[in-house]
mmCIF file of C-alpha atoms and ligand atoms in Angstrom:
data_model
loop_
_atom_site.group_PDB
_atom_site.id
_atom_site.type_symbol
_atom_site.label_atom_id
_atom_site.label_comp_id
_atom_site.label_asym_id
_atom_site.label_seq_id
_atom_site.Cartn_x
_atom_site.Cartn_y
_atom_site.Cartn_z
ATOM 1 C CA GLY T 107 -24.374 36.665 42.104
ATOM 2 C CA LYS T 108 -27.610 36.340 40.213
ATOM 3 C CA ASP T 109 -28.670 39.962 40.813
ATOM 4 C CA GLY T 110 -32.188 38.914 41.790
ATOM 5 C CA TYR T 111 -32.703 36.669 38.767
ATOM 6 C CA ARG T 112 -33.856 33.097 39.358
ATOM 7 C CA HIS T 113 -30.884 31.560 37.569
ATOM 8 C CA TYR T 114 -27.620 32.654 36.000
ATOM 9 C CA MET T 115 -29.169 31.756 32.660
ATOM 10 C CA GLU T 116 -31.971 34.279 33.184
ATOM 11 C CA LYS T 117 -29.480 36.942 34.222
ATOM 12 C CA GLU T 118 -27.293 36.208 31.210
ATOM 13 C CA LEU T 119 -30.277 36.298 28.844
ATOM 14 C CA HIS T 120 -31.006 39.789 30.126
ATOM 15 C CA GLU T 121 -27.414 40.786 29.345
ATOM 16 C CA HIS T 122 -27.892 40.306 25.584
ATOM 17 C CA PRO T 123 -28.405 44.027 24.832
ATOM 18 C CA LEU T 124 -25.393 45.040 26.939
ATOM 19 C CA VAL T 125 -23.105 42.397 25.495
ATOM 20 C CA ILE T 126 -23.987 43.183 21.879
ATOM 21 C CA GLY T 127 -23.292 46.850 22.612
ATOM 22 C CA GLN T 128 -19.963 46.162 24.339
ATOM 23 C CA THR T 129 -18.811 43.922 21.534
ATOM 24 C CA LEU T 130 -19.727 46.558 18.955
ATOM 25 C CA GLN T 131 -17.814 49.185 20.900
ATOM 26 C CA ARG T 132 -14.713 47.150 20.197
ATOM 27 C CA MET T 133 -15.440 46.487 16.558
ATOM 28 C CA VAL T 134 -16.967 49.605 15.061
ATOM 29 C CA ASP T 135 -16.251 53.302 14.944
ATOM 30 C CA PRO T 136 -19.656 54.870 15.598
ATOM 31 C CA ALA T 137 -18.669 58.214 14.052
ATOM 32 C CA SER T 138 -17.678 56.892 10.630
ATOM 33 C CA ARG T 139 -19.945 53.828 10.907
ATOM 34 C CA ARG T 140 -17.119 51.573 9.814
ATOM 35 C CA VAL T 141 -15.871 48.274 11.157
ATOM 36 C CA ILE T 142 -12.363 48.292 12.649
ATOM 37 C CA LEU T 143 -10.444 45.031 12.908
ATOM 38 C CA PRO T 144 -7.154 44.557 14.756
ATOM 39 C CA ASP T 145 -4.082 44.388 12.493
ATOM 40 C CA LEU T 146 -4.067 41.123 10.605
ATOM 41 C CA PRO T 147 -0.852 39.289 9.665
ATOM 42 C CA PHE T 148 -2.346 38.578 6.216
ATOM 43 C CA ASN T 149 -4.270 40.494 3.575
ATOM 44 C CA LEU T 150 -8.019 39.994 3.830
ATOM 45 C CA ALA T 151 -8.430 41.007 0.189
ATOM 46 C CA GLU T 152 -6.319 38.040 -0.934
ATOM 47 C CA VAL T 153 -7.886 35.309 1.133
ATOM 48 C CA PRO T 154 -9.235 32.648 -1.276
ATOM 49 C CA ARG T 155 -11.679 30.904 1.053
ATOM 50 C CA ALA T 156 -12.825 30.703 4.661
ATOM 51 C CA VAL T 157 -13.061 27.575 6.758
ATOM 52 C CA ILE T 158 -15.277 27.758 9.830
ATOM 53 C CA THR T 159 -15.326 25.268 12.672
ATOM 54 C CA ALA T 160 -16.651 25.052 16.253
ATOM 55 C CA CYS T 161 -18.822 22.860 18.500
ATOM 56 C CA GLY T 162 -22.399 23.136 19.722
ATOM 57 C CA SER T 163 -23.894 26.597 19.847
ATOM 58 C CA ALA T 164 -20.656 28.153 18.616
ATOM 59 C CA PHE T 165 -21.021 26.024 15.473
ATOM 60 C CA PHE T 166 -24.507 27.453 14.849
ATOM 61 C CA ALA T 167 -23.019 30.934 15.185
ATOM 62 C CA GLY T 168 -20.509 29.835 12.548
ATOM 63 C CA MET T 169 -23.319 28.714 10.242
ATOM 64 C CA ILE T 170 -24.835 32.185 10.417
ATOM 65 C CA GLY T 171 -21.358 33.610 9.808
ATOM 66 C CA ARG T 172 -21.203 31.537 6.635
ATOM 67 C CA TYR T 173 -24.421 33.129 5.315
ATOM 68 C CA TRP T 174 -22.976 36.568 5.948
ATOM 69 C CA LEU T 175 -19.582 35.869 4.347
ATOM 70 C CA GLU T 176 -21.228 34.327 1.304
ATOM 71 C CA GLU T 177 -23.905 36.946 0.992
ATOM 72 C CA ILE T 178 -22.033 40.200 1.441
ATOM 73 C CA ALA T 179 -18.360 39.264 0.937
ATOM 74 C CA ARG T 180 -18.961 36.610 -1.777
ATOM 75 C CA LEU T 181 -16.287 34.485 -0.091
ATOM 76 C CA PRO T 182 -16.537 30.690 -0.489
ATOM 77 C CA VAL T 183 -16.881 28.993 2.903
ATOM 78 C CA ASP T 184 -16.255 25.458 4.168
ATOM 79 C CA ILE T 185 -17.860 24.634 7.484
ATOM 80 C CA ASP T 186 -18.084 21.623 9.759
ATOM 81 C CA VAL T 187 -18.290 20.788 13.447
ATOM 82 C CA ALA T 188 -14.801 20.552 14.928
ATOM 83 C CA SER T 189 -15.065 16.856 15.860
ATOM 84 C CA GLU T 190 -15.607 16.100 12.154
ATOM 85 C CA MET T 191 -13.316 18.765 10.721
ATOM 86 C CA ARG T 192 -10.312 17.494 12.656
ATOM 87 C CA TYR T 193 -10.549 14.032 11.077
ATOM 88 C CA ARG T 194 -11.924 14.965 7.658
ATOM 89 C CA ASN T 195 -8.694 15.887 5.946
ATOM 90 C CA PRO T 196 -10.449 18.301 3.588
ATOM 91 C CA PRO T 197 -8.394 19.661 0.643
ATOM 92 C CA LEU T 198 -8.034 23.232 1.901
ATOM 93 C CA THR T 199 -6.464 26.116 0.020
ATOM 94 C CA GLU T 200 -3.307 27.500 1.636
ATOM 95 C CA GLY T 201 -3.710 31.054 2.844
ATOM 96 C CA SER T 202 -7.413 30.626 3.558
ATOM 97 C CA VAL T 203 -8.748 32.151 6.730
ATOM 98 C CA GLY T 204 -9.821 29.740 9.478
ATOM 99 C CA LEU T 205 -12.542 31.031 11.778
ATOM 100 C CA LEU T 206 -12.546 29.121 15.052
ATOM 101 C CA ILE T 207 -15.361 30.007 17.417
ATOM 102 C CA SER T 208 -15.433 29.171 21.124
ATOM 103 C CA GLN T 209 -16.746 30.743 24.297
ATOM 104 C CA SER T 210 -14.221 28.988 26.554
ATOM 105 C CA GLY T 211 -11.281 28.725 24.168
ATOM 106 C CA GLU T 212 -10.596 25.323 25.761
ATOM 107 C CA THR T 213 -12.900 22.953 23.853
ATOM 108 C CA ALA T 214 -10.757 19.917 22.980
ATOM 109 C CA ASP T 215 -12.169 19.302 19.508
ATOM 110 C CA THR T 216 -12.057 22.959 18.485
ATOM 111 C CA LEU T 217 -8.479 23.247 19.715
ATOM 112 C CA ALA T 218 -7.490 20.102 17.792
ATOM 113 C CA ALA T 219 -9.179 21.465 14.660
ATOM 114 C CA LEU T 220 -7.252 24.723 15.129
ATOM 115 C CA ARG T 221 -3.969 22.786 15.233
ATOM 116 C CA SER T 222 -4.815 20.740 12.167
ATOM 117 C CA LEU T 223 -5.789 23.862 10.194
ATOM 118 C CA ARG T 224 -2.562 25.561 11.223
ATOM 119 C CA GLN T 225 -0.609 22.612 9.803
ATOM 120 C CA LYS T 226 -2.343 23.213 6.489
ATOM 121 C CA ALA T 227 -1.145 26.840 6.387
ATOM 122 C CA ILE T 228 -4.525 28.345 7.237
ATOM 123 C CA HIS T 229 -4.529 31.738 9.004
ATOM 124 C CA ILE T 230 -6.118 31.231 12.403
ATOM 125 C CA VAL T 231 -8.645 33.864 13.464
ATOM 126 C CA SER T 232 -10.382 32.836 16.679
ATOM 127 C CA VAL T 233 -13.598 34.312 18.010
ATOM 128 C CA LEU T 234 -13.225 33.801 21.759
ATOM 129 C CA ASN T 235 -14.857 34.953 24.948
ATOM 130 C CA VAL T 236 -12.034 33.859 27.287
ATOM 131 C CA GLU T 237 -9.168 35.856 25.848
ATOM 132 C CA HIS T 238 -6.443 34.176 27.912
ATOM 133 C CA SER T 239 -7.356 30.665 26.852
ATOM 134 C CA THR T 240 -5.329 27.953 25.134
ATOM 135 C CA MET T 241 -6.925 28.713 21.777
ATOM 136 C CA ALA T 242 -6.066 32.404 22.194
ATOM 137 C CA ARG T 243 -2.380 31.552 22.636
ATOM 138 C CA GLU T 244 -2.347 29.439 19.486
ATOM 139 C CA SER T 245 -4.184 31.858 17.192
ATOM 140 C CA ASP T 246 -2.805 34.423 14.753
ATOM 141 C CA VAL T 247 -5.573 36.838 15.673
ATOM 142 C CA VAL T 248 -8.149 36.844 18.457
ATOM 143 C CA LEU T 249 -11.434 38.637 17.954
ATOM 144 C CA GLY T 250 -12.872 38.970 21.445
ATOM 145 C CA THR T 251 -16.518 38.623 22.259
ATOM 146 C CA VAL T 252 -17.105 41.029 25.118
ATOM 147 C CA ALA T 253 -19.725 38.911 26.879
ATOM 148 C CA GLY T 254 -18.107 38.739 30.327
ATOM 149 C CA PRO T 255 -18.065 35.482 32.287
ATOM 150 C CA GLU T 256 -20.819 33.065 31.311
ATOM 151 C CA ILE T 257 -21.775 30.896 34.305
ATOM 152 C CA SER T 258 -24.816 29.061 32.997
ATOM 153 C CA VAL T 259 -23.770 25.843 31.250
ATOM 154 C CA ALA T 260 -26.159 26.643 28.405
ATOM 155 C CA SER T 261 -24.620 29.399 26.350
ATOM 156 C CA THR T 262 -26.722 32.522 25.757
ATOM 157 C CA LYS T 263 -25.013 35.904 25.673
ATOM 158 C CA ALA T 264 -21.742 34.496 24.335
ATOM 159 C CA PHE T 265 -23.680 33.334 21.266
ATOM 160 C CA THR T 266 -25.059 36.765 20.334
ATOM 161 C CA ALA T 267 -21.621 38.257 21.006
ATOM 162 C CA GLN T 268 -20.114 35.683 18.595
ATOM 163 C CA LEU T 269 -22.689 36.658 15.990
ATOM 164 C CA THR T 270 -21.882 40.332 16.484
ATOM 165 C CA VAL T 271 -18.174 39.674 15.880
ATOM 166 C CA LEU T 272 -18.859 37.477 12.849
ATOM 167 C CA ALA T 273 -21.157 40.118 11.328
ATOM 168 C CA CYS T 274 -18.394 42.715 11.722
ATOM 169 C CA PHE T 275 -15.798 40.346 10.285
ATOM 170 C CA ALA T 276 -18.049 39.696 7.268
ATOM 171 C CA ILE T 277 -18.441 43.450 6.719
ATOM 172 C CA ALA T 278 -14.663 44.009 6.902
ATOM 173 C CA THR T 279 -14.075 41.103 4.513
ATOM 174 C CA ALA T 280 -16.674 42.410 2.090
ATOM 175 C CA ARG T 281 -15.056 45.834 2.109
ATOM 176 C CA ALA T 282 -11.557 44.383 1.592
ATOM 177 C CA ARG T 283 -12.812 42.342 -1.357
ATOM 178 C CA GLY T 284 -14.431 45.385 -2.934
ATOM 179 C CA LYS T 285 -17.960 44.076 -2.449
ATOM 180 C CA LEU T 286 -19.221 46.787 -0.120
ATOM 181 C CA ASP T 287 -19.055 50.535 -0.723
ATOM 182 C CA VAL T 288 -18.899 53.140 2.035
ATOM 183 C CA LEU T 289 -22.640 53.791 2.059
ATOM 184 C CA ALA T 290 -23.528 50.121 2.176
ATOM 185 C CA GLU T 291 -21.112 49.615 5.067
ATOM 186 C CA GLU T 292 -22.606 52.565 6.960
ATOM 187 C CA HIS T 293 -26.026 51.074 6.429
ATOM 188 C CA LEU T 294 -25.073 47.653 7.848
ATOM 189 C CA VAL T 295 -23.137 49.153 10.750
ATOM 190 C CA SER T 296 -26.137 51.351 11.581
ATOM 191 C CA ALA T 297 -28.306 48.245 11.699
ATOM 192 C CA LEU T 298 -25.831 46.674 14.135
ATOM 193 C CA LEU T 299 -25.649 49.795 16.311
ATOM 194 C CA ASP T 300 -29.447 49.806 16.508
ATOM 195 C CA LEU T 301 -29.483 46.252 17.891
ATOM 196 C CA PRO T 302 -28.925 46.822 21.634
ATOM 197 C CA SER T 303 -32.108 48.943 21.848
ATOM 198 C CA ARG T 304 -34.103 46.505 19.752
ATOM 199 C CA ALA T 305 -32.785 43.589 21.830
ATOM 200 C CA ALA T 306 -33.945 45.312 25.022
ATOM 201 C CA GLU T 307 -37.479 45.400 23.562
ATOM 202 C CA VAL T 308 -37.531 41.599 23.274
ATOM 203 C CA PHE T 309 -38.113 41.351 27.032
ATOM 204 C CA ASN T 310 -41.500 43.065 26.583
ATOM 205 C CA GLN T 311 -42.518 39.762 24.982
ATOM 206 C CA THR T 312 -41.807 37.620 28.046
ATOM 207 C CA ASP T 313 -45.522 36.870 28.651
ATOM 208 C CA ALA T 314 -46.023 35.752 25.041
ATOM 209 C CA ILE T 315 -42.928 33.546 25.317
ATOM 210 C CA ARG T 316 -44.284 32.015 28.540
ATOM 211 C CA ALA T 317 -47.576 31.269 26.797
ATOM 212 C CA MET T 318 -45.617 29.385 24.119
ATOM 213 C CA ALA T 319 -43.691 27.585 26.845
ATOM 214 C CA GLN T 320 -46.996 26.269 28.288
ATOM 215 C CA VAL T 321 -47.523 24.381 25.031
ATOM 216 C CA VAL T 322 -43.931 23.181 24.639
ATOM 217 C CA VAL T 323 -43.660 21.908 28.226
ATOM 218 C CA GLU T 324 -46.449 19.374 27.575
ATOM 219 C CA ALA T 325 -44.692 17.912 24.525
ATOM 220 C CA ARG T 326 -42.384 14.939 24.228
ATOM 221 C CA ASP T 327 -41.024 16.055 20.864
ATOM 222 C CA VAL T 328 -40.769 19.491 19.279
ATOM 223 C CA LEU T 329 -39.831 20.510 15.727
ATOM 224 C CA TYR T 330 -37.965 23.755 15.099
ATOM 225 C CA LEU T 331 -38.085 25.263 11.615
ATOM 226 C CA GLY T 332 -36.374 28.097 9.808
ATOM 227 C CA ARG T 333 -34.905 28.885 6.406
ATOM 228 C CA GLY T 334 -31.703 30.635 5.367
ATOM 229 C CA SER T 335 -29.992 32.354 8.277
ATOM 230 C CA MET T 336 -32.984 31.408 10.454
ATOM 231 C CA PHE T 337 -32.181 27.708 10.086
ATOM 232 C CA PRO T 338 -29.192 27.916 12.487
ATOM 233 C CA VAL T 339 -31.415 29.976 14.816
ATOM 234 C CA ALA T 340 -33.834 27.036 14.818
ATOM 235 C CA MET T 341 -30.905 24.687 15.530
ATOM 236 C CA GLU T 342 -29.845 26.840 18.442
ATOM 237 C CA GLY T 343 -33.413 26.797 19.807
ATOM 238 C CA ALA T 344 -33.656 23.017 19.536
ATOM 239 C CA LEU T 345 -30.264 22.464 21.181
ATOM 240 C CA LYS T 346 -31.088 24.788 24.056
ATOM 241 C CA LEU T 347 -34.436 23.061 24.661
ATOM 242 C CA LYS T 348 -32.829 19.598 24.696
ATOM 243 C CA GLU T 349 -29.999 20.755 26.898
ATOM 244 C CA ILE T 350 -31.960 22.284 29.758
ATOM 245 C CA SER T 351 -35.512 20.889 29.582
ATOM 246 C CA TYR T 352 -34.632 17.355 28.376
ATOM 247 C CA ILE T 353 -37.430 17.551 25.801
ATOM 248 C CA HIS T 354 -36.484 16.059 22.452
ATOM 249 C CA ALA T 355 -36.282 18.724 19.788
ATOM 250 C CA GLU T 356 -35.073 18.680 16.219
ATOM 251 C CA ALA T 357 -34.391 21.523 13.865
ATOM 252 C CA TYR T 358 -35.077 21.265 10.157
ATOM 253 C CA ALA T 359 -34.587 23.615 7.281
ATOM 254 C CA ALA T 360 -38.268 24.352 6.634
ATOM 255 C CA GLY T 361 -37.973 23.338 2.973
ATOM 256 C CA GLU T 362 -36.822 19.847 4.006
ATOM 257 C CA MET T 363 -40.068 19.093 5.856
ATOM 258 C CA LYS T 364 -41.753 17.370 2.958
ATOM 259 C CA HIS T 365 -38.753 15.089 2.482
ATOM 260 C CA GLY T 366 -39.482 13.181 5.651
ATOM 261 C CA PRO T 367 -40.171 14.953 8.929
ATOM 262 C CA ILE T 368 -43.668 16.026 7.873
ATOM 263 C CA SER T 369 -44.764 12.479 8.702
ATOM 264 C CA LEU T 370 -44.112 13.253 12.383
ATOM 265 C CA ILE T 371 -46.615 16.052 12.518
ATOM 266 C CA ASP T 372 -49.710 15.809 14.630
ATOM 267 C CA ARG T 373 -51.226 17.734 17.558
ATOM 268 C CA THR T 374 -48.677 16.313 19.979
ATOM 269 C CA VAL T 375 -45.579 17.650 18.176
ATOM 270 C CA PRO T 376 -45.589 21.448 18.395
ATOM 271 C CA ILE T 377 -43.722 23.353 15.704
ATOM 272 C CA VAL T 378 -41.593 26.300 16.717
ATOM 273 C CA ALA T 379 -40.720 28.462 13.722
ATOM 274 C CA THR T 380 -38.594 31.558 13.264
ATOM 275 C CA ALA T 381 -40.073 33.668 10.494
ATOM 276 C CA PRO T 382 -39.213 37.362 10.357
ATOM 277 C CA SER T 383 -40.337 39.250 7.245
ATOM 278 C CA ASN T 384 -37.181 38.641 5.199
ATOM 279 C CA ALA T 385 -36.640 37.471 1.619
ATOM 280 C CA LEU T 386 -37.595 33.886 2.569
ATOM 281 C CA PHE T 387 -40.709 34.853 4.561
ATOM 282 C CA GLU T 388 -43.267 33.676 1.983
ATOM 283 C CA LYS T 389 -41.400 30.402 1.479
ATOM 284 C CA THR T 390 -41.340 29.766 5.212
ATOM 285 C CA LEU T 391 -45.038 30.620 5.550
ATOM 286 C CA SER T 392 -45.998 28.142 2.874
ATOM 287 C CA ASN T 393 -44.029 25.397 4.694
ATOM 288 C CA LEU T 394 -45.878 26.339 7.880
ATOM 289 C CA GLN T 395 -49.233 26.214 6.060
ATOM 290 C CA GLU T 396 -48.412 22.669 4.969
ATOM 291 C CA ALA T 397 -47.615 21.680 8.540
ATOM 292 C CA LYS T 398 -50.806 23.277 9.841
ATOM 293 C CA ALA T 399 -52.893 21.447 7.237
ATOM 294 C CA ARG T 400 -51.605 18.208 8.786
ATOM 295 C CA GLY T 401 -52.698 19.164 12.279
ATOM 296 C CA GLY T 402 -49.481 20.881 13.395
ATOM 297 C CA ARG T 403 -49.683 23.492 16.147
ATOM 298 C CA LEU T 404 -47.655 26.509 15.096
ATOM 299 C CA LEU T 405 -45.703 28.646 17.580
ATOM 300 C CA VAL T 406 -44.051 31.360 15.525
ATOM 301 C CA PHE T 407 -41.464 34.054 16.166
ATOM 302 C CA THR T 408 -41.877 36.890 13.692
ATOM 303 C CA ASP T 409 -41.555 40.690 13.531
ATOM 304 C CA THR T 410 -43.958 43.625 13.318
ATOM 305 C CA LYS T 411 -43.957 43.478 9.504
ATOM 306 C CA GLY T 412 -44.734 39.762 9.429
ATOM 307 C CA ALA T 413 -47.235 39.697 12.294
ATOM 308 C CA GLU T 414 -50.436 40.041 10.272
ATOM 309 C CA ARG T 415 -49.622 37.156 7.927
ATOM 310 C CA VAL T 416 -48.386 34.955 10.750
ATOM 311 C CA SER T 417 -51.400 35.609 12.987
ATOM 312 C CA ALA T 418 -53.629 34.061 10.329
ATOM 313 C CA ILE T 419 -52.020 30.643 10.807
ATOM 314 C CA ALA T 420 -50.210 30.553 14.153
ATOM 315 C CA GLU T 421 -51.718 29.272 17.368
ATOM 316 C CA GLN T 422 -49.304 31.569 19.182
ATOM 317 C CA MET T 423 -46.780 34.113 18.071
ATOM 318 C CA VAL T 424 -44.103 36.369 19.471
ATOM 319 C CA VAL T 425 -43.703 39.660 17.630
ATOM 320 C CA LEU T 426 -40.256 41.268 17.656
ATOM 321 C CA PRO T 427 -39.227 44.682 16.378
ATOM 322 C CA HIS T 428 -38.543 44.746 12.650
ATOM 323 C CA VAL T 429 -34.821 45.094 11.940
ATOM 324 C CA HIS T 430 -32.567 44.921 8.865
ATOM 325 C CA ASP T 431 -32.485 41.370 7.422
ATOM 326 C CA PHE T 432 -28.722 41.225 7.968
ATOM 327 C CA VAL T 433 -28.992 41.508 11.761
ATOM 328 C CA ALA T 434 -32.293 39.645 12.192
ATOM 329 C CA PRO T 435 -30.682 36.322 13.202
ATOM 330 C CA ILE T 436 -29.037 38.071 16.166
ATOM 331 C CA LEU T 437 -32.346 39.473 17.396
ATOM 332 C CA GLN T 438 -34.384 36.314 16.698
ATOM 333 C CA THR T 439 -31.999 34.159 18.732
ATOM 334 C CA ILE T 440 -32.902 35.904 21.980
ATOM 335 C CA PRO T 441 -36.575 34.832 22.285
ATOM 336 C CA VAL T 442 -35.724 31.321 21.076
ATOM 337 C CA GLN T 443 -33.272 30.938 23.968
ATOM 338 C CA MET T 444 -35.813 32.503 26.341
ATOM 339 C CA LEU T 445 -38.395 29.919 25.315
ATOM 340 C CA ALA T 446 -36.063 27.065 26.300
ATOM 341 C CA TYR T 447 -35.390 28.804 29.610
ATOM 342 C CA GLU T 448 -39.095 29.262 30.435
ATOM 343 C CA VAL T 449 -39.862 25.623 29.564
ATOM 344 C CA ALA T 450 -37.041 24.398 31.803
ATOM 345 C CA VAL T 451 -38.259 26.566 34.677
ATOM 346 C CA MET T 452 -41.777 25.131 34.260
ATOM 347 C CA LYS T 453 -40.346 21.609 34.285
ATOM 348 C CA GLY T 454 -38.258 22.381 37.334
ATOM 349 C CA THR T 455 -34.974 21.097 35.938
ATOM 350 C CA ASP T 456 -31.590 22.296 37.171
ATOM 351 C CA VAL T 457 -31.391 25.105 34.615
ATOM 352 C CA ASP T 458 -27.850 26.307 35.263
ATOM 353 C CA GLN T 459 -26.347 22.816 35.722
ATOM 354 C CA PRO T 460 -28.148 20.452 33.345
ATOM 355 C CA ARG T 461 -27.449 16.762 33.853
ATOM 356 C CA ASN T 462 -24.481 15.159 32.065
ATOM 357 C CA LEU T 463 -23.111 18.491 30.811
ATOM 358 C CA ALA T 464 -20.039 20.554 31.667
ATOM 359 C CA LYS T 465 -19.403 24.203 30.830
ATOM 360 C CA SER T 466 -16.279 23.445 28.935
ATOM 361 C CA VAL T 467 -15.648 20.165 27.179
ATOM 362 C CA THR T 468 -11.902 19.628 27.484
ATOM 363 C CA VAL T 469 -11.893 15.983 26.427
ATOM 364 C CA GLU T 470 -12.634 14.632 22.984
HETATM 365 C C1 LIG E 60 -24.784 25.088 24.209
HETATM 366 C C2 LIG E 60 -23.446 24.933 24.755
HETATM 367 C C3 LIG E 60 -22.449 24.067 24.047
HETATM 368 C C4 LIG E 60 -21.209 24.884 23.708
HETATM 369 C C5 LIG E 60 -20.113 23.998 23.093
HETATM 370 C C6 LIG E 60 -18.902 24.794 22.680
HETATM 371 O O1 LIG E 60 -25.597 25.838 25.038
HETATM 372 O O2 LIG E 60 -23.144 25.546 25.747
HETATM 373 O O3 LIG E 60 -23.014 23.511 22.892
HETATM 374 O O4 LIG E 60 -21.607 25.898 22.832
HETATM 375 O O5 LIG E 60 -19.741 23.007 24.023
HETATM 376 O O6 LIG E 60 -18.282 25.396 23.766
HETATM 377 P P1 LIG E 60 -17.227 26.544 23.551
HETATM 378 O O7 LIG E 60 -17.949 27.694 22.920
HETATM 379 O O8 LIG E 60 -16.702 26.876 24.915
HETATM 380 O O9 LIG E 60 -16.162 26.012 22.633
#
């Protein structure tokens, strides 16, 4: 049941800390602070490229995975949504690793993309929540997300579990490629192991998130902004809002604003931004300044280190614990999903069963 929560989605949001912890238990050795992968039928050190594909939220998880693989493992990555990847006929390099990401393991497009990658001699590593699914049977390796059953149609905890697995996979790949020494690995794994406690602290911000929701619920259109690994977090926020509250939302890489979307800005289009104090913080702030100067109302997710700068420009903010840049997208996703949930509750939509949607999309 819902354990006293109003909806399965609310219950599953509250499972984020648990699910991140359970997934880490499978993927890291806490004593040595090293990532442990199952045996792979290929050598990670010799993989020339990665190709990532998925649908919906799982695709946004893949986008964050790309940042990690590029950043720490220096591995070139191709990425596309599965419905495009399966018909794109990209010139892939044999022996590359294919990362297929799916909660259900039954999504028709992702499964078809898996089969087409296999035909091109790509090693199939699937990141799956349902470990007895069709995709699981057709993969070379399954990396399980230990999220438990996800009932709410809108994905929440499975997403952070996917990110946790992808972060660990990026660390293992970086090590295999000689890009990460023992100390650096310990440092990143420590940041991951710290996450369940930090994630639990996000729920102290529920009132601040509800205050943001009061603004969003009045809007017809909402812009979500982020840069770098926060751009897919913005995309996830916009998708979740559309999905369950039926409010139109669009995510933009904050630096793209002045190439078009800035003309949308006025008091009626709130701007939700994800801006923790990372390497792109100042860049993001200056994009937000530009939006504010044009009458934009800023609702900003930041962290304790960024709070002072953000408070100078934001109408409302949510302040999260400061964590290592590498794991920040995992933490920042939680309040962004919570915002969509609170807006939907205020609108009175059918949160767990949004119109026109099914939990698993088994037709093309
Ligand atoms: C978003 C959502 C969908 C799924 C997508 C992929 O909240 O639930 O976008 O993420 O349909 O589904 P799976 O992960 O089962 O392949």
